[in-house]
XYZ file of C-alpha atoms in Angstrom:
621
model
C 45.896 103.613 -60.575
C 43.002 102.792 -63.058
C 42.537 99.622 -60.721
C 41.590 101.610 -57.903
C 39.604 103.853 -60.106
C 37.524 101.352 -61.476
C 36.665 100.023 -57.827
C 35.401 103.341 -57.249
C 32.720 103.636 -60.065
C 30.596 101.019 -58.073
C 29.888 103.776 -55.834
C 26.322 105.092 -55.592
C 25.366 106.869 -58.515
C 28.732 106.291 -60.916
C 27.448 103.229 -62.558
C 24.388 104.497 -64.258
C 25.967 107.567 -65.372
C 29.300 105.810 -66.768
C 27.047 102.890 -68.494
C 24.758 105.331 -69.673
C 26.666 105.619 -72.349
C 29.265 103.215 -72.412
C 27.505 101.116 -75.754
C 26.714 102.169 -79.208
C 23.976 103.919 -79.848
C 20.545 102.091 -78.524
C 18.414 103.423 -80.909
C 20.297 101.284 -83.770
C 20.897 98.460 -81.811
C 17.273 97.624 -80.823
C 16.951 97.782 -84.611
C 19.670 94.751 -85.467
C 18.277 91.538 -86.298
C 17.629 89.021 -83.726
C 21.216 86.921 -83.233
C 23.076 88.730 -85.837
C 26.831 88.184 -84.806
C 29.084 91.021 -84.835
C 31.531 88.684 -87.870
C 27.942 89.039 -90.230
C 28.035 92.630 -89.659
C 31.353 93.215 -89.911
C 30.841 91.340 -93.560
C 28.061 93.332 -94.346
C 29.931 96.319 -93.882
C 32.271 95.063 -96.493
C 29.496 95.535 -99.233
C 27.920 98.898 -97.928
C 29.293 102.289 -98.856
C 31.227 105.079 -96.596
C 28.215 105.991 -94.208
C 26.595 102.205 -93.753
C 29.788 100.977 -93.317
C 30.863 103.059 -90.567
C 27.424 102.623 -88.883
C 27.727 98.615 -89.148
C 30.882 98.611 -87.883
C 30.155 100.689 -85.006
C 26.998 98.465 -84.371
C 29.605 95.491 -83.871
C 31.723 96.951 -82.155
C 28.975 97.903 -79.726
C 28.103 93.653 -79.643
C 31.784 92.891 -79.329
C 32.155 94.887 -76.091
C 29.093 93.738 -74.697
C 30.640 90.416 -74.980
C 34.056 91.771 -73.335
C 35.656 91.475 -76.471
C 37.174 95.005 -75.700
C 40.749 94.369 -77.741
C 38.510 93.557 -81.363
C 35.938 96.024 -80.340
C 38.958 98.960 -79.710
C 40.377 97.813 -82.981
C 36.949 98.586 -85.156
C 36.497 101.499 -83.679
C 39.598 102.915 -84.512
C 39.381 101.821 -87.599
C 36.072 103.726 -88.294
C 36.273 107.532 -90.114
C 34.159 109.255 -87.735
C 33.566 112.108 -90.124
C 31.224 109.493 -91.763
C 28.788 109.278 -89.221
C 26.438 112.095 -87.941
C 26.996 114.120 -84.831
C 24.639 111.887 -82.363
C 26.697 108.892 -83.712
C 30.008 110.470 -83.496
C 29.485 110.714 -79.433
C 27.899 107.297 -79.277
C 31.168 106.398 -80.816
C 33.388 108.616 -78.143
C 31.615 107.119 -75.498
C 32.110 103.142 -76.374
C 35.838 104.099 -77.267
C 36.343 105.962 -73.912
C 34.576 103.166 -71.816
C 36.984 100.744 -73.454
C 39.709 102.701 -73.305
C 39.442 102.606 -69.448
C 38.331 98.645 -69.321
C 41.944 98.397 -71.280
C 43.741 100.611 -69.101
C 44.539 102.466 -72.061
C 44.315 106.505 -70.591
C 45.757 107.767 -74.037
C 43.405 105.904 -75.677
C 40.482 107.712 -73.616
C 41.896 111.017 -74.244
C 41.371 110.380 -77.556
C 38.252 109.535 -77.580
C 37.156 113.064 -75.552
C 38.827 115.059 -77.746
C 35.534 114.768 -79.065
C 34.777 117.141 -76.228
C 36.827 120.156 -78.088
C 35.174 119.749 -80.847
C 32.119 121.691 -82.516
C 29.300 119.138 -81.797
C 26.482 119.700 -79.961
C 26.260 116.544 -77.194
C 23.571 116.008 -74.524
C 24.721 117.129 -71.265
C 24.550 113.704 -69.304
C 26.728 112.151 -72.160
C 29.135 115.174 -71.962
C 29.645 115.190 -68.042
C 30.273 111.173 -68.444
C 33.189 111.479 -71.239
C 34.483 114.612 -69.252
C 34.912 112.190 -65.664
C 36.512 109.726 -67.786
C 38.814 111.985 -69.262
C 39.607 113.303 -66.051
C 40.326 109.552 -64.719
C 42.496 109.240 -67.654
C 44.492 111.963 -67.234
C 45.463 110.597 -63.969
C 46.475 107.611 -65.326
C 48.876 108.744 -67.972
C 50.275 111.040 -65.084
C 48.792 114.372 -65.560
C 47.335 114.961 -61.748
C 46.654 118.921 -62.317
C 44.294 118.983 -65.510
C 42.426 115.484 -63.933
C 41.990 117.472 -60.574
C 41.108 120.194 -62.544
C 38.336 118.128 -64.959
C 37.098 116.377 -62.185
C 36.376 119.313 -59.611
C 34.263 120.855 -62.659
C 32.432 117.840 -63.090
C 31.336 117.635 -59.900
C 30.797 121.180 -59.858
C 28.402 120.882 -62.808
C 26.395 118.246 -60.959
C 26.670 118.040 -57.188
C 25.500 114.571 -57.407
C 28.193 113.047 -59.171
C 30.252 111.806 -56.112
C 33.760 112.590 -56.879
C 35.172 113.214 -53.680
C 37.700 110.047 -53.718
C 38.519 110.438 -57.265
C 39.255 113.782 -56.778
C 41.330 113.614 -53.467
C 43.127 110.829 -55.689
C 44.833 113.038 -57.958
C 44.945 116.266 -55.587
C 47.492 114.521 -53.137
C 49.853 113.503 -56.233
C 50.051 117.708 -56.821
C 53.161 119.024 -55.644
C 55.268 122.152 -55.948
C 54.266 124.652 -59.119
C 51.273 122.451 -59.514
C 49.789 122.950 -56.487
C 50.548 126.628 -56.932
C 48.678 126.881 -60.499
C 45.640 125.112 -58.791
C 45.962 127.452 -55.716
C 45.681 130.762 -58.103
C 41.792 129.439 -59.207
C 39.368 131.688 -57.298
C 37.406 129.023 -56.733
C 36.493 128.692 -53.466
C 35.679 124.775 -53.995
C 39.187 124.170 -55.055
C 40.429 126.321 -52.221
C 38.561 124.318 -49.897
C 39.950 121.331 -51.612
C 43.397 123.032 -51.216
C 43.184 123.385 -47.404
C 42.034 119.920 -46.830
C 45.033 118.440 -48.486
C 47.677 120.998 -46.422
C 45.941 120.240 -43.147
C 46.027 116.763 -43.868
C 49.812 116.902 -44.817
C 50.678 118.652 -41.864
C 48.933 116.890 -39.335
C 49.129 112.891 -40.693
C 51.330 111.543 -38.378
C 48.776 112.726 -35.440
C 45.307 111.194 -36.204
C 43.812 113.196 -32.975
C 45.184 116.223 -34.130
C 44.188 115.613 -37.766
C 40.236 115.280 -36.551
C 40.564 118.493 -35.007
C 41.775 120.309 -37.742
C 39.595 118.511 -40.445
C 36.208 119.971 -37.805
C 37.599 123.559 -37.813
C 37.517 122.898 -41.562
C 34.571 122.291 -41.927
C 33.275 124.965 -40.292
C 35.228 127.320 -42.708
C 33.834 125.205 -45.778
C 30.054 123.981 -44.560
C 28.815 123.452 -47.892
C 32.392 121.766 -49.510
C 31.239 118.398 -50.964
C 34.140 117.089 -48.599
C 32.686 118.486 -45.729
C 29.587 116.656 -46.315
C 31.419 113.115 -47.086
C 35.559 112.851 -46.256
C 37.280 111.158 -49.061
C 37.599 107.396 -47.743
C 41.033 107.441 -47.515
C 40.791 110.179 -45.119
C 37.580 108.460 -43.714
C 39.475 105.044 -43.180
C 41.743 107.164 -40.833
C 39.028 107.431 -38.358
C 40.047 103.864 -37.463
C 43.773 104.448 -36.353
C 42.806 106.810 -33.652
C 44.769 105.602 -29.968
C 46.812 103.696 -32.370
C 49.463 106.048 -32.706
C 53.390 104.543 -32.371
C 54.559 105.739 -28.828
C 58.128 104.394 -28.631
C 60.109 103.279 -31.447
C 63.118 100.614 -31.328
C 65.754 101.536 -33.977
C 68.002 98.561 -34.754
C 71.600 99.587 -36.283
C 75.146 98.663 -36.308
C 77.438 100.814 -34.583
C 80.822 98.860 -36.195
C 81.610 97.017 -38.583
C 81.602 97.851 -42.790
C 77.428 99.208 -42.612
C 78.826 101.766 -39.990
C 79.203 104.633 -42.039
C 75.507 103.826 -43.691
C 74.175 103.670 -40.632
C 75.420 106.628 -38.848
C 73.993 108.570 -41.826
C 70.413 107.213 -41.250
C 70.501 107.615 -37.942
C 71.242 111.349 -38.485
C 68.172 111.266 -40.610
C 66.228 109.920 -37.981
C 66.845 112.014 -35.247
C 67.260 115.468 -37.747
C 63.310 114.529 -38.337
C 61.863 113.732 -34.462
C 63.687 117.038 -33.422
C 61.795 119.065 -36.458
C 58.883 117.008 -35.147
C 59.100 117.949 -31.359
C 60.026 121.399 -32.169
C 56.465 121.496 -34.582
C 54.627 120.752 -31.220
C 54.092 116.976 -32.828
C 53.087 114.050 -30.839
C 56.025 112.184 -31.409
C 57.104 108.665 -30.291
C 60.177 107.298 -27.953
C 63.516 106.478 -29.952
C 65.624 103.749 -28.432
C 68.552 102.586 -30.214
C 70.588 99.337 -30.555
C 73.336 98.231 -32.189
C 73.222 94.901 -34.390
C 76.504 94.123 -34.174
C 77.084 90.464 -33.423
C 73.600 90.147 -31.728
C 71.234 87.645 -32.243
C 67.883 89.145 -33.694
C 65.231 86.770 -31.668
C 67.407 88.124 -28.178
C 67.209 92.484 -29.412
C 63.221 91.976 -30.406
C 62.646 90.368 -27.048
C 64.652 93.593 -25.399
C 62.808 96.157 -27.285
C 59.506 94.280 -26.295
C 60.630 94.339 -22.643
C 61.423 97.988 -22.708
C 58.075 99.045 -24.537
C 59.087 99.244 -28.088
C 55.722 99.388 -30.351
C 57.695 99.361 -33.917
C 60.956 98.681 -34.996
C 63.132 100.331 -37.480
C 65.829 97.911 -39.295
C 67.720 95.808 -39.391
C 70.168 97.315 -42.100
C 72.485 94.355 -42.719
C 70.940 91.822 -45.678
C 71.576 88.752 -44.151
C 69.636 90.017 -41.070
C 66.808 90.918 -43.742
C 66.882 87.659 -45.329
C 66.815 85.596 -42.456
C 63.215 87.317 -41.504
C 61.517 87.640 -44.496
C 61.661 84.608 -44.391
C 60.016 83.729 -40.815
C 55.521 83.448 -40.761
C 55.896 86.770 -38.765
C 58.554 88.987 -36.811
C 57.674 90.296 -33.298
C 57.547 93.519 -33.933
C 55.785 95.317 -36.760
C 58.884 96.121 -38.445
C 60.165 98.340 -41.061
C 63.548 96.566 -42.480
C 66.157 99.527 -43.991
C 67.152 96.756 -46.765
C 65.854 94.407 -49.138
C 66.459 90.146 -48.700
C 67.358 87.974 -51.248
C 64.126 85.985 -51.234
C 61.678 86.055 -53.706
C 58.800 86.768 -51.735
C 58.676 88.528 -48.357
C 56.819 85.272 -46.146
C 56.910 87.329 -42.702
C 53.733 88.869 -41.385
C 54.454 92.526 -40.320
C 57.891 92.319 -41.758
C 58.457 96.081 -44.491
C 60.859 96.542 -46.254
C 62.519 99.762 -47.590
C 65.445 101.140 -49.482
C 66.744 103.232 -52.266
C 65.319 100.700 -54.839
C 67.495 101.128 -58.330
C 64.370 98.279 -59.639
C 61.681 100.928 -58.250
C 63.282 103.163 -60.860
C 63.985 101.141 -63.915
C 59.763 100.382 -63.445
C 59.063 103.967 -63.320
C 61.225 104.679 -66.786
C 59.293 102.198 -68.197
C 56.030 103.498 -67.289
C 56.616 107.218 -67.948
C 58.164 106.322 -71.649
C 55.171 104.172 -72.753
C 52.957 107.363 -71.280
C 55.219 109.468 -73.776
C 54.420 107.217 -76.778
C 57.262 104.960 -77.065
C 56.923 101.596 -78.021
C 60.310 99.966 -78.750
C 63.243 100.334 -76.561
C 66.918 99.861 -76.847
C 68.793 99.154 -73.619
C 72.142 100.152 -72.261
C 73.479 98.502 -68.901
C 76.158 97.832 -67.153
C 77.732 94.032 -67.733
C 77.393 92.961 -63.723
C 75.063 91.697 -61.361
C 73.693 95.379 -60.261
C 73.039 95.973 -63.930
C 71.558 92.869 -64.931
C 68.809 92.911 -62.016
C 68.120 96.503 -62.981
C 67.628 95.217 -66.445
C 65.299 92.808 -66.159
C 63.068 95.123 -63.885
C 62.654 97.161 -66.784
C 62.716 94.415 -69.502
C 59.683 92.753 -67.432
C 57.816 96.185 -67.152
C 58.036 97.028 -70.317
C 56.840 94.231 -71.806
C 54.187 93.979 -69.347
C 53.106 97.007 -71.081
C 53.239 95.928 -74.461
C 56.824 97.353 -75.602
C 59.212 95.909 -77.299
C 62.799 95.641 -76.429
C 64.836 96.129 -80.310
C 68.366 96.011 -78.909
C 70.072 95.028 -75.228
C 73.633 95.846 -75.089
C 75.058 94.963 -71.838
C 78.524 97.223 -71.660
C 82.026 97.091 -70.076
C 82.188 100.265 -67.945
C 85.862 100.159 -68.307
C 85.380 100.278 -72.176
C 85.083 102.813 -75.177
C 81.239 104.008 -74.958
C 81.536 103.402 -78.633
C 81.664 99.353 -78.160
C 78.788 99.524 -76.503
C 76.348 102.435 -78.534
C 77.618 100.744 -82.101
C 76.310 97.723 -81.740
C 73.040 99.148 -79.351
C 72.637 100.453 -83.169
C 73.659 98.229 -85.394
C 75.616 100.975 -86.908
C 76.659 100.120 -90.710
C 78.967 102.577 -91.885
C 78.381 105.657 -90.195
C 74.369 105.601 -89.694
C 72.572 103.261 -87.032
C 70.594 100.978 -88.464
C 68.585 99.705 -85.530
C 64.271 100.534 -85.165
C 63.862 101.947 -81.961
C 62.224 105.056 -80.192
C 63.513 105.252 -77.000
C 67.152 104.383 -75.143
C 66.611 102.983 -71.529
C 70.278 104.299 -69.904
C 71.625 102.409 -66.223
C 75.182 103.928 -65.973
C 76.712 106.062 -63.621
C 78.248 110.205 -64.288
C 81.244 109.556 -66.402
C 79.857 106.584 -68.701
C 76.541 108.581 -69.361
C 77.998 111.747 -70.068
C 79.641 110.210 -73.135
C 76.304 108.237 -74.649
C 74.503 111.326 -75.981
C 77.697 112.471 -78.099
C 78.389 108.896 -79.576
C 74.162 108.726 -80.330
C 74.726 112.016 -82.671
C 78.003 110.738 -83.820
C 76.023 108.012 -84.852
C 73.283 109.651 -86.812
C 70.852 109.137 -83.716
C 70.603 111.757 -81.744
C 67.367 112.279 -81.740
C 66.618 109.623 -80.028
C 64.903 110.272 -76.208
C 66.885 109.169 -73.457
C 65.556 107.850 -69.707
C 67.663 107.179 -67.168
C 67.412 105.974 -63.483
C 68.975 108.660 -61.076
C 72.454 107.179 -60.823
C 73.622 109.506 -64.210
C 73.470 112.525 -61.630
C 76.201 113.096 -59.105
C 74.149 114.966 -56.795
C 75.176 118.868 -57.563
C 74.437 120.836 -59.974
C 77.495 120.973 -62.701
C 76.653 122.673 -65.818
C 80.022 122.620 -67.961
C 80.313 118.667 -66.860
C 76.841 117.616 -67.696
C 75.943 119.907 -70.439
C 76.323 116.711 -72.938
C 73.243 115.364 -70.833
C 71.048 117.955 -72.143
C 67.392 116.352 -72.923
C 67.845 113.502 -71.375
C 65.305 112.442 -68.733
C 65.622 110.868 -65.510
C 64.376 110.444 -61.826
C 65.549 111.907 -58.950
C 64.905 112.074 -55.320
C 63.299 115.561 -54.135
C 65.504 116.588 -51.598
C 68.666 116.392 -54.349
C 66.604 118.368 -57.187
C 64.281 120.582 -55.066
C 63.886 122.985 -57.964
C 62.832 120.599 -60.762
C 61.241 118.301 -58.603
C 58.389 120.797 -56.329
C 59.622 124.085 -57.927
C 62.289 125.120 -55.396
C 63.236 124.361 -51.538
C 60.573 125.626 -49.733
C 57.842 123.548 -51.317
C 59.940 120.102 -49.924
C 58.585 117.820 -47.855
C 60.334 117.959 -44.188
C 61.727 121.366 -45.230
C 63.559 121.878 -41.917
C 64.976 118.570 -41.747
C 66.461 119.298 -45.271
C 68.218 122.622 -43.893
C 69.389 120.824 -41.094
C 70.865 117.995 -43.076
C 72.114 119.346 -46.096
C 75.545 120.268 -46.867
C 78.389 120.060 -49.309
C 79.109 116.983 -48.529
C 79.096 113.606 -50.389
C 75.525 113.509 -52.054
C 75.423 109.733 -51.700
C 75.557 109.852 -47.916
C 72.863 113.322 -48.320
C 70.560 110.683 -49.670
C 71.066 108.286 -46.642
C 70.064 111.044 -44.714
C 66.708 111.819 -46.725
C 66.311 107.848 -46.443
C 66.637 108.186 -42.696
C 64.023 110.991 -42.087
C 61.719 108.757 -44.352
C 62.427 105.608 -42.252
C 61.202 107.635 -38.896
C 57.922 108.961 -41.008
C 57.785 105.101 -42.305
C 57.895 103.716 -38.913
C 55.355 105.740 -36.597
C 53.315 105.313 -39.781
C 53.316 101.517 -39.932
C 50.055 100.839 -38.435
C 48.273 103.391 -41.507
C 50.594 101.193 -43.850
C 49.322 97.740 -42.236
C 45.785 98.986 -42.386
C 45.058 100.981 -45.476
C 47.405 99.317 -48.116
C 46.757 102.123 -50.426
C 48.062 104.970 -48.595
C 51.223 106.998 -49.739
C 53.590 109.492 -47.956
C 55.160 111.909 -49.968
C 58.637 111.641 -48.420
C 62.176 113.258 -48.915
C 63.257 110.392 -50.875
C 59.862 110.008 -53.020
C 56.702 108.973 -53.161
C 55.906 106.038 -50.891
C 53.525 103.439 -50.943
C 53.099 99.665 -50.362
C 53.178 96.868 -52.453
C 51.428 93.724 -52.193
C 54.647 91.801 -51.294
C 55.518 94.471 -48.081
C 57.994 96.116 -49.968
C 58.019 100.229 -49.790
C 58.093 101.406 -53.390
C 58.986 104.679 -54.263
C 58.031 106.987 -56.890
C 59.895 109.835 -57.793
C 60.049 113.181 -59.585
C 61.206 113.286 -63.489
C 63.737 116.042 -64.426
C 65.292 116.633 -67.479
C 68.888 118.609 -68.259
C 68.661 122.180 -69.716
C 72.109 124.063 -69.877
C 73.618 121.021 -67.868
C 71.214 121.435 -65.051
C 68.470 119.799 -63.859
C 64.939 121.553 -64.828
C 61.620 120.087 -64.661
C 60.427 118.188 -67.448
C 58.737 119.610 -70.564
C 55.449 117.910 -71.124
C 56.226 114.460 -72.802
C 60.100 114.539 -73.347
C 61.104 116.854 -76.115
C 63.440 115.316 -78.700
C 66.934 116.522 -79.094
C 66.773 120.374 -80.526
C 70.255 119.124 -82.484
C 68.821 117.522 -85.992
C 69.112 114.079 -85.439
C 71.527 114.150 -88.111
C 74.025 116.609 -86.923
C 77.132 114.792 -86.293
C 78.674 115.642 -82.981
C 82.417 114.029 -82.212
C 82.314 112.483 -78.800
C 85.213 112.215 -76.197
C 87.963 110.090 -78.012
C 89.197 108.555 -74.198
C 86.189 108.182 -72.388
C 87.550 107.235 -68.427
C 86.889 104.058 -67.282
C 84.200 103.517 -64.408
C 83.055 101.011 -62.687
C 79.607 100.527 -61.085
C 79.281 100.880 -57.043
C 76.739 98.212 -56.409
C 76.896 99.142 -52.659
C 76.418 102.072 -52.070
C 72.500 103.964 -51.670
C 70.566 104.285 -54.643
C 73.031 102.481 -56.904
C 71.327 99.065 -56.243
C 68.409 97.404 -54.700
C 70.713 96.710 -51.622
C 69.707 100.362 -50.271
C 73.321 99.986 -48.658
């Protein structure tokens, strides 16, 4: 996200403000010697007391990030008591460690540096609204959308001319559920108009015409709305896609064979979703359907093309997938219901989409580095579905900077214990191993039994994060009451309360009603999968021509990434009295002392991982 942020702050206006005070303070630098290097002050410092210290090290720090030396320059200024310097110094200080902070992508680190903003310290008002709109930026980027919307509204309603609007319609459309509802109770009428922007523009997004017309009548409502005078761009860029909607769609799905089941189950989603959408009064496109089996794929594109097919959805089969990914292009702008085996999708037009276990294990990482961990132990499952998941998250978190202090990969047909003792390095009784956070890939019965070994173990404290295979699907609060703390992601439609604060805030809320039942939660998901497929596919050409966008579907957030491939992110919830709840802010440690000893199941039942079915791999089927 900071990527895109950055970008932004070329925009009229931005730059001056953010590089207004983005260096140390000018009065002392014009005063520095002509070519002193920031090494000779740094070893002046070394002779000067508290105060000159300080001061010299601030002034090269300034030098160092001047010469985009940000990592040395971050370092100093850490380093530096800021109680030594004087007020006017202490916010020159804030400001270089914020601006670096988001040249780092470092949002925690730029929170930090704005706490200076709570403090009791008079600062000029153009240097205050500048480390407010950062803090507001990084607040979005260590996932807090509510208090950046929040900071960055009241910037720009503290001066109009700050132009916000993108930055702010950036974070407002990641607000869901109680969220949303906290912002709505401001009587503010500039968030309100903010508000009904985003609910017209979630209502109406799959019909551009229909969009416009809705986004004039808002304006009239809300003349004087900075949006009304300039759209976000996203919103903007849609201007583009008008007459471009999808008007027939070609769905491509076996009706035998071993994907049968699968696909019966997406096609319900499918069709739940353009009946909610015809009954809405939506402009929705033509479904055709054909069946895969046994067909050559060059022969069904050139039906659907003969019968007026704009888009296609599938294939579902990975061999099918694999065979066009890697083609220059496909036919048909298609959106694949699978993932091939190639390293890189090659074919023009060619998406690809499924329940992604990778997309998850990426997201773990993420959210536990935003919670302050830095060294992770690893559980997985020894088998091809575990070690793929594995290295998603081994690569992502070291991409970040973690460290990975123990990998056990475990026999799900084993004693939990093989695998959590040596995870810990447990001598004697206590675990001996340094780390601060447990990435967990294992499925209901094998998870339930990690927590209890942990505390047997002297360790459980320690925070737990777990992709959403842990979770059967129902809520079951004597079975997973030994889950309690631990976090993990979810699709919306399966936890509805934790995820958007109960049903009715879901996406596709009548598709849900229509679709959900008691049945196996597995094929439930399918389902969700399905009704995101249709959205997916009469969305394709906003995909193809504004990279960036993102749908907030039944099975997640989606967006895509640079190699075609839908990624998905999705809601955190954490177990409370066995059940799923949302998340306290940053995960809260075990409320059992970590040294409590707790005696785990002594015959832990054996389980082996499904690598096939939805969710439980990046197969998607």
């Amino acid at each position: 996200m900071i990527d895109k942020s950055l970008r932004r702050l070329v925009s009229a206006g931005l730059v001056a403000l953010l590089l207004a005070g983005c260096a140390a303070p000018q009065g002392v630098v014009e005063r520095l010697p002509d070519g002193q290097e920031p090494s000779e002050l740094l070893s002046q410092a070394e002779n000067q007391s508290g105060t000159e210290a300080a001061r010299t090290r601030l002034q090269a720090a300034d030098i160092l990030a001047r010469q985009g030396d940000n990592a040395q320059a971050i370092q100093i200024v850490k380093e530096i008591d800021a109680s030594l310097l004087t007020p006017a110094e202490r916010v020159e200080r804030a400001l270089l460690l914020s601006y670096l902070g988001l040249a780092q992508q470092d949002g925690r680190l730029v929170i930090e540096a704005t706490s200076l903003l709570e403090g009791n310290i008079e600062i000029p008002r153009k240097d205050a609204l500048t480390l407010r709109y950062r803090r507001g930026l990084a607040l979005g980027m260590v996932g807090e959308p509510l208090p950046a919307t929040k900071t960055l509204i009241g910037v720009q309603k503290d001066d109009p001319g700050f132009e916000l609007n993108d930055e702010i319609w950036q974070q407002l459309t990641r607000l869901r559920g109680s969220s949303l509802q906290e912002l709505a109770n401001t009587q503010d009428p500039a968030v309100q108009g903010w508000l009904a922007l985003l609910e017209l523009q979630r209502r109406n997004s799959s019909d551009i015409a229909r969009l416009f017309e809705r986004i004039e009548e808002w304006r009239s409502t809300y003349p004087n709305h900075p949006a009304a005078r300039r759209l976000p761009g996203d919103l903007q860029a849609l201007r583009e896609l008008r007459g471009r909607d999808v008007r027939h769609i070609a769905v491509f799905l076996p009706e035998s064979g071993p994907l049968a089941n699968v696909a019966k189950a997406l096609r319900e989603g499918i069709q739940a979703r353009h009946m909610s959408a015809l009954d809405q009064g939506e402009q929705t496109p033509q479904l055709s359907f054909y069946d895969t089996t046994g067909v050559d794929m060059q022969a069904l594109y050139a039906r659907a093309q003969m019968e007026g097919a704009q888009v296609v959805i599938g294939p579902l089969d990975k061999e099918q997938v694999s065979r066009l990914e890697v083609r220059n292009d496909v036919p048909l702008p298609t959106l694949a219901l699978n993932y091939g085996t190639a390293p890189t999708n090659h074919a023009e037009g060619l998406f690809q989409y499924g329940l992604s276990a990778e997309d998850e294990a990426r997201q773990v990482a993420q959210r536990a580095w935003r919670d302050g961990h830095r060294s992770a132990g690893m559980l997985v499952p020894d088998n091809p579905w575990g070690s793929r998941v594995s290295e998603t998250f081994r690569q992502a978190w070291q991409e970040l900077g973690g460290n990975v202090a123990s990998l056990i990969r475990y026999n799900p047909e084993a004693s939990v214990a093989n695998a959590v003792k040596p995870l810990l390095n447990v001598r004697g009784e206590r675990a001996q191993r340094n780390m601060d956070m447990l990435f967990l890939l294992a499925l209901p019965s094998y998870a339930r039994q990690v927590p209890p070994m942990l505390k047997f173990y002297y360790a459980g404290g320690l925070p737990i994060y777990a992709t959403s295979h842990l979770y059967e699907g129902r809520p079951q609060p004597r079975v997973d009451h030994d889950l309690n703390n631990v976090m993990f992601v979810e699709i919306p439609w399966i936890i509805p309360d934790a995820a958007v604060g109960g049903e009715e805030a879901l996406p596709y809320l009548d598709s849900y009603r229509k679709l959900r039942s008691d049945e196996e939660p597995a094929l439930f998901k399918l389902k969700a999968m399905g009704v995101d497929a249709y959205e997916l596919g009469r969305k394709l050409p906003l995909l193809m021509s504004l990279p960036g966008s993102e749908i907030y579907g039944a099975t997640g957030t989606l967006s895509v990434g640079t190699d075609s491939r839908i990624h998905r992110e999705l809601p955190w919830a954490q177990f409370s009295g066995g059940v799923p709840q949302p998340p306290l802010h940053n995960n809260a440690s075990d409320p059992d002392p970590a040294g409590e000893r707790a005696t785990p199941d002594t015959a832990p039942p054996s389980e082996a991982p499904d690598t096939t079915g939805a969710g439980r791999s990046s197969d998607g089927a």
